[in-house]
Amino acid sequence: MSIYAVSYTYTDDVATRDEVRPSHRDFLRGLNAEGVVRASGPVDGGIGALVIVEAESSDAALAVLDADPFEVRGVIAERSVRQWDVVIGGLAG
């Protein structure tokens, strides 16, 4: 398994984002309890987020997040993924 940094950029639909945020966070908490999502949180004042995912590939990292309520409800304008080779810190292998 490898670590992937998935970046979200949100749409301007703040009302839907606020409505869906509780289920979005519950979804990510569930993946965290399973050891799939290692960390997550907003970036740049809340215009996006960073989700650290443990997966077999970048495609698998994105696929596990396809069911994120933010993705389902269309408040993510863009997602990108990069493999992250952690050598220092709590996520290091």
XYZ file of N, CA, C and O in Angstrom, residues 84-93:
40
model
N 2.506 10.059 -2.438
C 3.332 10.766 -1.462
C 4.179 9.730 -0.744
O 3.645 8.876 -0.030
N 5.476 9.810 -0.919
C 6.404 8.894 -0.265
C 6.854 9.518 1.049
O 7.813 10.293 1.089
N 6.156 9.173 2.110
C 6.415 9.738 3.433
C 7.645 9.037 4.030
O 7.668 7.821 4.141
N 8.649 9.829 4.409
C 9.859 9.242 4.997
C 10.067 9.659 6.443
O 10.833 9.022 7.170
N 9.374 10.702 6.880
C 9.498 11.178 8.260
C 8.095 11.461 8.793
O 7.288 12.079 8.095
N 7.815 11.044 10.003
C 6.544 11.373 10.629
C 5.658 10.167 10.828
O 6.008 9.030 10.480
N 4.498 10.414 11.377
C 3.580 9.368 11.771
C 3.043 8.516 10.633
O 2.597 7.403 10.872
N 3.081 9.015 9.417
C 2.581 8.250 8.277
C 3.680 7.473 7.572
O 3.404 6.728 6.634
N 4.918 7.663 8.018
C 6.046 6.968 7.370
C 5.933 5.460 7.571
O 5.508 4.982 8.609
N 6.298 4.728 6.531
C 6.196 3.265 6.562
C 7.324 2.559 7.226
O 8.213 2.874 7.833
